[in-house]
Short mmCIF file of C-alpha atoms in Angstrom, two decimals:
data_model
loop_
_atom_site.label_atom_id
_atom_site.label_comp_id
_atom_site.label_asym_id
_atom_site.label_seq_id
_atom_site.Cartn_x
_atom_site.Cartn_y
_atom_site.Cartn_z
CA UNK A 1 112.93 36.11 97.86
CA UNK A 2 109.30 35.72 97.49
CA UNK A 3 109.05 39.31 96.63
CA UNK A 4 111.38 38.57 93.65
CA UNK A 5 109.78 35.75 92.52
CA UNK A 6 106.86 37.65 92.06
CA UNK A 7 108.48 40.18 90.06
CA UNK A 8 110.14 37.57 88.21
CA UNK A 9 106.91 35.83 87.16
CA UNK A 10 105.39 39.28 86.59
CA UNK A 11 107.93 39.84 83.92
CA UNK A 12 107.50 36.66 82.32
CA UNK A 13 104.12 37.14 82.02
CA UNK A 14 104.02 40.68 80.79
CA UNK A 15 106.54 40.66 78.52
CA UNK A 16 105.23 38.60 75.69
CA UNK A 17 101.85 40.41 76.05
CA UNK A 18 103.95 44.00 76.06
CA UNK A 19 105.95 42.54 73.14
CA UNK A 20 102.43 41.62 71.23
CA UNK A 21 100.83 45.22 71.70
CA UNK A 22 104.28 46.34 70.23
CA UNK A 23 103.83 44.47 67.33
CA UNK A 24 100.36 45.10 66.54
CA UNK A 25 100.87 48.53 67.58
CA UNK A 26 103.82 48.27 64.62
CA UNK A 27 101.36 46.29 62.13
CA UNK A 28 98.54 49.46 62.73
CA UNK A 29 101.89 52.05 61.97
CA UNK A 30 102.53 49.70 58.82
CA UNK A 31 98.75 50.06 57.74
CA UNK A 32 98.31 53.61 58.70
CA UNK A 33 101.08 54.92 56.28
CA UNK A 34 99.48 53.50 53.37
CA UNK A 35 97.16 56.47 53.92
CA UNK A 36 98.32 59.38 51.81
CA UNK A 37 94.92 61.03 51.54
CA UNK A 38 91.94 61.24 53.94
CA UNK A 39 88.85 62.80 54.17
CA UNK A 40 86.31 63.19 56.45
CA UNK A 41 82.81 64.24 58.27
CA UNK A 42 83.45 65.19 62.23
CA UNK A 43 81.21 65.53 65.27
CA UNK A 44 82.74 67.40 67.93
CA UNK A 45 81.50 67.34 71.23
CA UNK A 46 82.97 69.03 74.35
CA UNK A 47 81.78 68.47 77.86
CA UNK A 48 82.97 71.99 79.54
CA UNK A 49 82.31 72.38 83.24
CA UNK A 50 81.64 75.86 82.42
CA UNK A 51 78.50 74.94 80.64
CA UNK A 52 76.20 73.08 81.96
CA UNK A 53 75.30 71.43 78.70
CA UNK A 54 77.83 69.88 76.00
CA UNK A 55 78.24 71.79 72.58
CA UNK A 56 78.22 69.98 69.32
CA UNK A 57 79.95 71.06 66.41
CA UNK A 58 80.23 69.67 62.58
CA UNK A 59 83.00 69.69 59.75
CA UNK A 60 85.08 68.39 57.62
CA UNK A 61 88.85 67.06 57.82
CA UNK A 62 90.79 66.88 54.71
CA UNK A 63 94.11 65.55 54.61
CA UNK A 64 96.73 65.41 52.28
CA UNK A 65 100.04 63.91 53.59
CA UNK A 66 102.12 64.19 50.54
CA UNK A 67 101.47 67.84 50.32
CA UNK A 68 101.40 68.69 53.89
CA UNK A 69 98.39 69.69 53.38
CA UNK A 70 94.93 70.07 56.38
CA UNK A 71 91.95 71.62 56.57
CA UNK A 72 90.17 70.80 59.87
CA UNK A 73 86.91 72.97 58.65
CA UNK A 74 83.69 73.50 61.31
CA UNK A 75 80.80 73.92 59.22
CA UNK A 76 77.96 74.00 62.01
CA UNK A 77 76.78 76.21 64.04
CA UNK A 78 79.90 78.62 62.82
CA UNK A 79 81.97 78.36 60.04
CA UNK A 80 85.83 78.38 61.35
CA UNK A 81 88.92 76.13 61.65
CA UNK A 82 92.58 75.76 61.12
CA UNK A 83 94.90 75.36 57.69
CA UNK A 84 98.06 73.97 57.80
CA UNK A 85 100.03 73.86 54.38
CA UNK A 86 103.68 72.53 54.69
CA UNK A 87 105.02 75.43 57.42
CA UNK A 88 102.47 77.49 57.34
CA UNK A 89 99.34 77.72 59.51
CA UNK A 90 96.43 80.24 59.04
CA UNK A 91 93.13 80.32 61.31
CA UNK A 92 89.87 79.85 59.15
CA UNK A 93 86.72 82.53 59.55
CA UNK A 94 84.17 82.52 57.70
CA UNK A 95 85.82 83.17 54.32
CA UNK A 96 88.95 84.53 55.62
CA UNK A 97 92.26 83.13 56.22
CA UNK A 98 94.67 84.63 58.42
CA UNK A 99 98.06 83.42 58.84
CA UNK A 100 99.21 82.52 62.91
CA UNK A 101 102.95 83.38 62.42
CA UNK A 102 103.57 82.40 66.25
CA UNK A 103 105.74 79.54 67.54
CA UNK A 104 103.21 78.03 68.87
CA UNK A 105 101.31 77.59 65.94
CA UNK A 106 104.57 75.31 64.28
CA UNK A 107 104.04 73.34 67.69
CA UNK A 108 100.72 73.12 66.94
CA UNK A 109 101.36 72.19 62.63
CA UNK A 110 104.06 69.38 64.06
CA UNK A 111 101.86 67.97 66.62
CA UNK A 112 98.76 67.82 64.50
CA UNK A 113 100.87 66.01 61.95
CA UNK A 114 102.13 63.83 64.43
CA UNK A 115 98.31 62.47 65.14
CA UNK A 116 97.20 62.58 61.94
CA UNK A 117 99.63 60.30 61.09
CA UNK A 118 99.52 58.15 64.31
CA UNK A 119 103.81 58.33 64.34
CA UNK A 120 103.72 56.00 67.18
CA UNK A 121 107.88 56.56 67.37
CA UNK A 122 107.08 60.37 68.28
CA UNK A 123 104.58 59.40 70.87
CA UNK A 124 106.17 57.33 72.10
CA UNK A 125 108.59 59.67 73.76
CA UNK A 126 105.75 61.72 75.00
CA UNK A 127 103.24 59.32 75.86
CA UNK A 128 102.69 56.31 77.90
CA UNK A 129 100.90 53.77 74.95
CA UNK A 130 98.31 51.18 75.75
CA UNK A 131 96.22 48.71 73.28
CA UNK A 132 92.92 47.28 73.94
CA UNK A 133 91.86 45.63 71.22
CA UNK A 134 91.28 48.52 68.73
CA UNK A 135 91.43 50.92 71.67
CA UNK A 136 94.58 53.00 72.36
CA UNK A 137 95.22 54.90 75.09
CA UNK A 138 97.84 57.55 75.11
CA UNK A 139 98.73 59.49 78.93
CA UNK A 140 101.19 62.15 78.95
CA UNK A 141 104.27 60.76 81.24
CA UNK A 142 104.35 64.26 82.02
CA UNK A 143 101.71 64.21 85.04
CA UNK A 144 101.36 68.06 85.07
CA UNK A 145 100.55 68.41 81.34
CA UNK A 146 98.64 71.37 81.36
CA UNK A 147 95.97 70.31 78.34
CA UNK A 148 95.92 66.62 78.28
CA UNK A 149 95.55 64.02 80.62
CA UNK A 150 94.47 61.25 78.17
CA UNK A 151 93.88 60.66 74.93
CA UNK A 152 91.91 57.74 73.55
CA UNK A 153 91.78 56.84 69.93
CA UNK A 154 89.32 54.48 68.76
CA UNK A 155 90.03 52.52 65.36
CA UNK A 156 87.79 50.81 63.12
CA UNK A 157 88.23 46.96 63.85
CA UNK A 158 87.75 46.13 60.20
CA UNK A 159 89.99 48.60 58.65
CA UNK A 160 92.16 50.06 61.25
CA UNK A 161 93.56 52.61 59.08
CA UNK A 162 90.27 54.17 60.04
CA UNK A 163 89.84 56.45 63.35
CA UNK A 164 86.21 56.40 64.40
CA UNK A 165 86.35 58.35 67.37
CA UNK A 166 89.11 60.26 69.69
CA UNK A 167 88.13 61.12 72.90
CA UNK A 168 90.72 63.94 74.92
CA UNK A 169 90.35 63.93 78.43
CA UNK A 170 91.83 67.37 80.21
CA UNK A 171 93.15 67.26 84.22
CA UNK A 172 90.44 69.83 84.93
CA UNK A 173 87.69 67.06 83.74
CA UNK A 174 86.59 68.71 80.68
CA UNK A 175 86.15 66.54 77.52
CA UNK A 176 86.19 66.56 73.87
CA UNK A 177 84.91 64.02 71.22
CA UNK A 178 85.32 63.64 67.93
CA UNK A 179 83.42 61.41 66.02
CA UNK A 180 84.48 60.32 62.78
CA UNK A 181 81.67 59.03 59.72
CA UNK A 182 82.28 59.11 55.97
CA UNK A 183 86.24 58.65 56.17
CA UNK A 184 87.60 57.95 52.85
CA UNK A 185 91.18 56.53 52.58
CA UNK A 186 93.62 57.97 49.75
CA UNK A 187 90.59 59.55 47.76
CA UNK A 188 91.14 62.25 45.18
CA UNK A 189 92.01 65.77 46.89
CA UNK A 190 91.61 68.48 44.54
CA UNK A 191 93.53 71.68 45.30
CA UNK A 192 90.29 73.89 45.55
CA UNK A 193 89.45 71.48 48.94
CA UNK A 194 92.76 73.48 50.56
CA UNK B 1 102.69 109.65 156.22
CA UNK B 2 104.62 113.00 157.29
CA UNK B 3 107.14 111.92 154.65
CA UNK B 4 104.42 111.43 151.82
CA UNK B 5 102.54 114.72 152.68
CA UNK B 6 107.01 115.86 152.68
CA UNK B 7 108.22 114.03 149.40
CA UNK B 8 104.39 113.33 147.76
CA UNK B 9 105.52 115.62 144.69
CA UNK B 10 109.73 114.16 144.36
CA UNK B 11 107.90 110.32 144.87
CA UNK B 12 105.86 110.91 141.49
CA UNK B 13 107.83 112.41 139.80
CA UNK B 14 110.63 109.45 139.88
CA UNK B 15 107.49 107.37 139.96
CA UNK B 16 106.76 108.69 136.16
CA UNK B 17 110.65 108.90 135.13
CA UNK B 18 110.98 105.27 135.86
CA UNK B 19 107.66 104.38 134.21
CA UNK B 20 108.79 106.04 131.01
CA UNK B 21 112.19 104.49 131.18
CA UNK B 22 110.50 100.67 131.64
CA UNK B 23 108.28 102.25 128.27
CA UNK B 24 111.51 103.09 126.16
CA UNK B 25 112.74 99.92 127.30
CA UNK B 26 110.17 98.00 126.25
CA UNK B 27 108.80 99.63 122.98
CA UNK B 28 109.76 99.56 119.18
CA UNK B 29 111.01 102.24 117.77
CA UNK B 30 110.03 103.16 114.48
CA UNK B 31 110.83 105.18 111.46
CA UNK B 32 108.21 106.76 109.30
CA UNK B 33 109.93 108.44 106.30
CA UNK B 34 106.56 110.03 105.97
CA UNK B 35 107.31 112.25 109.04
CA UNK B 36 110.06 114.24 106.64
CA UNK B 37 107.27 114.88 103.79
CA UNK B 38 105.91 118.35 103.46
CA UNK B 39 103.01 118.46 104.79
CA UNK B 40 101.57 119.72 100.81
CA UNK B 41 102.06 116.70 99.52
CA UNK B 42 101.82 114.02 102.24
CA UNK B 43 98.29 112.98 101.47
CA UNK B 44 99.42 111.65 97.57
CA UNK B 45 102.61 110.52 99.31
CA UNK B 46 100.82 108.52 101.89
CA UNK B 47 98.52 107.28 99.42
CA UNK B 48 101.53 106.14 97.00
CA UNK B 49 102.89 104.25 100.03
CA UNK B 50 100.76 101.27 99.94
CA UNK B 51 101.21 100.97 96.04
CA UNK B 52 102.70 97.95 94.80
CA UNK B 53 105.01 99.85 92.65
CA UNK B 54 106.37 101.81 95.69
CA UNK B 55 107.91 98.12 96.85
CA UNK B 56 109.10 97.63 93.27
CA UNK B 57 112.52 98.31 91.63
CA UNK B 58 112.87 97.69 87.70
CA UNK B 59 116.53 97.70 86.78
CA UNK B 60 117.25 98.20 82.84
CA UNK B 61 120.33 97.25 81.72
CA UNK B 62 121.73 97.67 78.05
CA UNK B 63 124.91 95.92 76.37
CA UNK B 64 126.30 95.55 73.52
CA UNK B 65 124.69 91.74 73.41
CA UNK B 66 121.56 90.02 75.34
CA UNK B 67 124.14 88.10 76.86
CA UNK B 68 126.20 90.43 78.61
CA UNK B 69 122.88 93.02 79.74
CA UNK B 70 121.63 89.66 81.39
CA UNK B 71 125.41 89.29 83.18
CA UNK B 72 124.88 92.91 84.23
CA UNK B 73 121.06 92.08 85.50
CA UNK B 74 122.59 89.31 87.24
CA UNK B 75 125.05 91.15 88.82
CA UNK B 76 122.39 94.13 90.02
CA UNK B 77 119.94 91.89 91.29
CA UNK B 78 122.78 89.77 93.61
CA UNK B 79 123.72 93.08 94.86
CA UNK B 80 120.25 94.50 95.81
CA UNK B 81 119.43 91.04 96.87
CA UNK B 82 122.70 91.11 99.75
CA UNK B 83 120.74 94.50 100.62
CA UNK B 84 117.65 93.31 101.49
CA UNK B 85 115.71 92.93 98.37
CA UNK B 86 113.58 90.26 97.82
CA UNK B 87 113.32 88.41 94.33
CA UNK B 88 109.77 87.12 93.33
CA UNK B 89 110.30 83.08 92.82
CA UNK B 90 109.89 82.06 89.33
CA UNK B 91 108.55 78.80 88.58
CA UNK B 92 109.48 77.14 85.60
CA UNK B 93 106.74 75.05 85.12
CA UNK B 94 104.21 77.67 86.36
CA UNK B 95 101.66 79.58 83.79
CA UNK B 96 104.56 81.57 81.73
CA UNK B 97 102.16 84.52 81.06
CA UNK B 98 101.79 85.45 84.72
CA UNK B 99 105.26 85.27 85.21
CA UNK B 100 105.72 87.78 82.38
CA UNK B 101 103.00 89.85 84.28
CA UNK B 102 104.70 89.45 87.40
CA UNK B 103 107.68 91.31 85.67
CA UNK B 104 106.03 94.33 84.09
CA UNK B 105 105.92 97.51 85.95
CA UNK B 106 102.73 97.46 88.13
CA UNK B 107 101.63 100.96 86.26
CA UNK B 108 98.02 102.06 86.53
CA UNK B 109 97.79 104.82 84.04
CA UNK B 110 94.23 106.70 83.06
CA UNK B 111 94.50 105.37 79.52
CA UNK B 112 94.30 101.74 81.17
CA UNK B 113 91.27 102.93 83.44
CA UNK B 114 89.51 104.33 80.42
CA UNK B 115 90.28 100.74 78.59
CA UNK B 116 89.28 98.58 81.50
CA UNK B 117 85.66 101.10 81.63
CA UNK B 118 85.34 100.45 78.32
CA UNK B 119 85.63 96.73 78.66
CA UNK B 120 83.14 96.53 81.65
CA UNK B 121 80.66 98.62 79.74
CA UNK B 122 77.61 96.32 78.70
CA UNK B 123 77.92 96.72 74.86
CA UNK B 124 81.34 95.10 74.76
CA UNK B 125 80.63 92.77 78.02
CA UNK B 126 77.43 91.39 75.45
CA UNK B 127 80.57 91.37 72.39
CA UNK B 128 82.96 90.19 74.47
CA UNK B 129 80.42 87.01 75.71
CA UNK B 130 78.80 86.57 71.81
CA UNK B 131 83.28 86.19 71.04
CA UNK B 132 83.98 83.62 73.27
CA UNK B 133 80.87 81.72 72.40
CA UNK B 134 82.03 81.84 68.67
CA UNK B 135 85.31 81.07 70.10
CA UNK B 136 84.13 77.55 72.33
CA UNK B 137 82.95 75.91 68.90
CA UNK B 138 86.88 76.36 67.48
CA UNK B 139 89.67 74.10 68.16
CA UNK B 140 91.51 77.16 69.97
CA UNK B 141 89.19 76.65 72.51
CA UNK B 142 91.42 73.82 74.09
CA UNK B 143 93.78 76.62 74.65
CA UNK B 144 91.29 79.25 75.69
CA UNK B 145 88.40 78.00 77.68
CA UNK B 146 90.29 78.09 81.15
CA UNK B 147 91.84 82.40 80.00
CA UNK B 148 87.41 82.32 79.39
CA UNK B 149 86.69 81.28 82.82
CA UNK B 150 89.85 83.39 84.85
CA UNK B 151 89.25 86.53 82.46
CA UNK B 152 85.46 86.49 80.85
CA UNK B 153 85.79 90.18 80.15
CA UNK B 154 89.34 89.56 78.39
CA UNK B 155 91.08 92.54 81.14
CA UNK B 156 94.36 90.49 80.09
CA UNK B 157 94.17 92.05 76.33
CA UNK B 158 94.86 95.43 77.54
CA UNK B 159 97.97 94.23 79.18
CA UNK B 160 99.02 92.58 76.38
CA UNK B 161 98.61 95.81 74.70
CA UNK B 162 101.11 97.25 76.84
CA UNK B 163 103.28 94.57 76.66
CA UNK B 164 103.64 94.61 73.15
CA UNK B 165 104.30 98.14 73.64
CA UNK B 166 107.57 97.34 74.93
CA UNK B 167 108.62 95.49 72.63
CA UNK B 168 108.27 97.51 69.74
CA UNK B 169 110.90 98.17 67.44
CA UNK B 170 112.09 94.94 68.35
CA UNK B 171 112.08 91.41 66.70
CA UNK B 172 111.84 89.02 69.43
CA UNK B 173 111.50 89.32 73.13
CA UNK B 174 112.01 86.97 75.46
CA UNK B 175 111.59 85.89 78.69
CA UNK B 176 114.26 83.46 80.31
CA UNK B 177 114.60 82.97 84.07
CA UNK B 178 112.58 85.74 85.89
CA UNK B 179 114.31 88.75 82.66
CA UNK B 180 112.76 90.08 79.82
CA UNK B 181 115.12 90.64 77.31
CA UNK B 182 115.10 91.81 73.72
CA UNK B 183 118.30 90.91 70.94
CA UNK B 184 121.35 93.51 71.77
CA UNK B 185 118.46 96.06 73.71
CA UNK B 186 117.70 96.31 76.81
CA UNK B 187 116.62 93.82 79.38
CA UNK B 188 114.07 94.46 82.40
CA UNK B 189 114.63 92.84 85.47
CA UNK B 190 112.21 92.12 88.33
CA UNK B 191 114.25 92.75 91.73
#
């Protein structure tokens, strides 16, 4: 009886606070499609146990949602990245663009669009979602996910249609960071930035 | 003692009968098919035993349809399996591209030596390394690091070479539950 009580009271308890995050979990979906355009300067940083330092790399992410349209572009210390436009995909080098034809480079398209666009619906059916302020934590229900054992995306408590930093935790312990500075919201994307 | 001095020689020799019949008795008999080899090529044969392919069977089945050569694969492998054949377990969660690897023939040729020489020669081991550090700055790295740590001198590409090699000519090939199978081809089965 006691046990139930307890679970009872739980309940109570949680389920206004579950039902707030919802809602301001809704309000930053609200906010976040206003953005149609986006651009702007990264950091990467990955923590790799096979190096016994962490690499930095620099670039810049261009979005353009109407279009379909990203270019996640390194520009330091090598000059690669990754172009999606509508259903296609090509891998950057240098000046080059090669097209990745494979299905896992749709997977890829549809899951980067997914982020990009924070389509909390979608992740929802792949992700356990917690708020913390303007923290939010996303674990794969799936505990065997081979890539991704959490994801935390920091938003700017100001503005949160701004992401200032994601952080990607893998099961082996490894690391990545991205650090986001100079975002503009809906500026002017000419085509030549594609 | 008259009767030993008498019967010394009829005492051991039903002494040794009935220690060879408590031997037969007791030992495992054993087959060696290498015993009907001539003797001209029993070295290679002997050497071929230990092989993994020797302990490998690869069925290939064709139909008119993918569907129907996997019905006949099916069929094959229950019947080798009711003789004694032993089907590698396929996990479907487990790393899909050593499953595929699993189900290639184990071949060895001398055009894979020469490859594998080649990639464990220092020019391309100093390539190979200058690649992947290119390669750890890119967002494919999230894919790639751990094939970086299992593989640094990227073996698995000439495999892949041979694998594509199988599928030419065809479209799509695919790999569902333990078969390799290609549209209205062939399929290759791992019994």
């Amino acid at each position: 009886m006691k046990y139930y009580l307890s679970l009872l009271l739980c309940l109570l308890f949680t389920l206004p606070w579950a039902q707030e995050a919802n809602d301001a979990l809704q309000n930053y979906a609200k906010q976040i499609s206003t953005v149609h355009t986006l651009q702007s300067n990264f950091i990467e940083e990955k923590h790799l146990s096979l190096l016994s330092e962490p690499i930095q790399s620099e670039g810049i992410l261009s979005f353009n949602k109407n279009t379909q349209q990203l270019r996640w572009q390194y520009q330091k210390p090598f000059e690669n990245g990754f172009l999606i436009e509508k259903n296609k995909v090509y891998r950057l080098q240098g000046t080059t663009k090669k097209p990745i034809e494979s299905a896992m480079g749709r997977l890829f398209m549809a899951e980067m669009l997914v982020w990009l666009t924070l389509d909390f619906d979608s992740l929802q059916k792949n992700y356990s979602i917690t708020l913390n302020g303007s923290e939010i934590t996303f674990v794969p229900y799936h505990k065997e996910h081979k890539v991704v054992k959490k994801i935390t995306v920091c938003l700017e408590a100001k503005d949160p249609r701004i992401v200032t930093q994601v952080k990607m935790e893998e099961p082996s312990g490894d690391f990545i960071v991205w650090k986001f500075n100079n975002t503009q919201i809906n500026p002017t994307l000419s085509t030549e930035v594609f | 003692m008259n009767f030993l001095r008498r019967h010394g020689k009829l005492l051991s020799f039903v002494g040794l009968m009935l220690l060879g019949s408590w031997g037969l008795y007791c030992g495992i008999l054993e087959e060696n098919i290498l015993a009907l080899v001539p003797n001209k090529i029993k070295q290679q044969v002997s050497l071929f035993e230990h092989s993994p392919l020797s302990q490998k069977l690869i069925v290939i089945t064709q139909a008119s349809s993918a569907v129907q050569a996997q019905q006949k694969a099916h069929e094959v492998e229950q019947t080798l399996l009711q003789a004694g054949f032993i089907r590698p377990k396929v996990q479907p969660d487990g790393n899909i591209l050593l499953q595929v690897l699993s189900t290639l023939p184990g071949l060895f040729s001398a055009q894979i030596q020469t490859e594998t020489e080649k990639k464990i020669a220092l020019p391309a081991i100093s390539q190979q390394f200058a690649r992947y550090y290119e390669e750890l700055f890119s967002f494919q790295s999230i894919a790639t690091t751990e094939r970086m740590i299992h593989d640094p001198f990227n073996l698995t590409e000439i495999i892949l070479n041979g694998w594509s090699k199988i599928g030419q000519g065809v479209q799509t090939l695919n790999f569902t539950d333990g078969f390799l199978t290609a549209e209205n081809v062939f399929i290759y089965s791992l019994t």
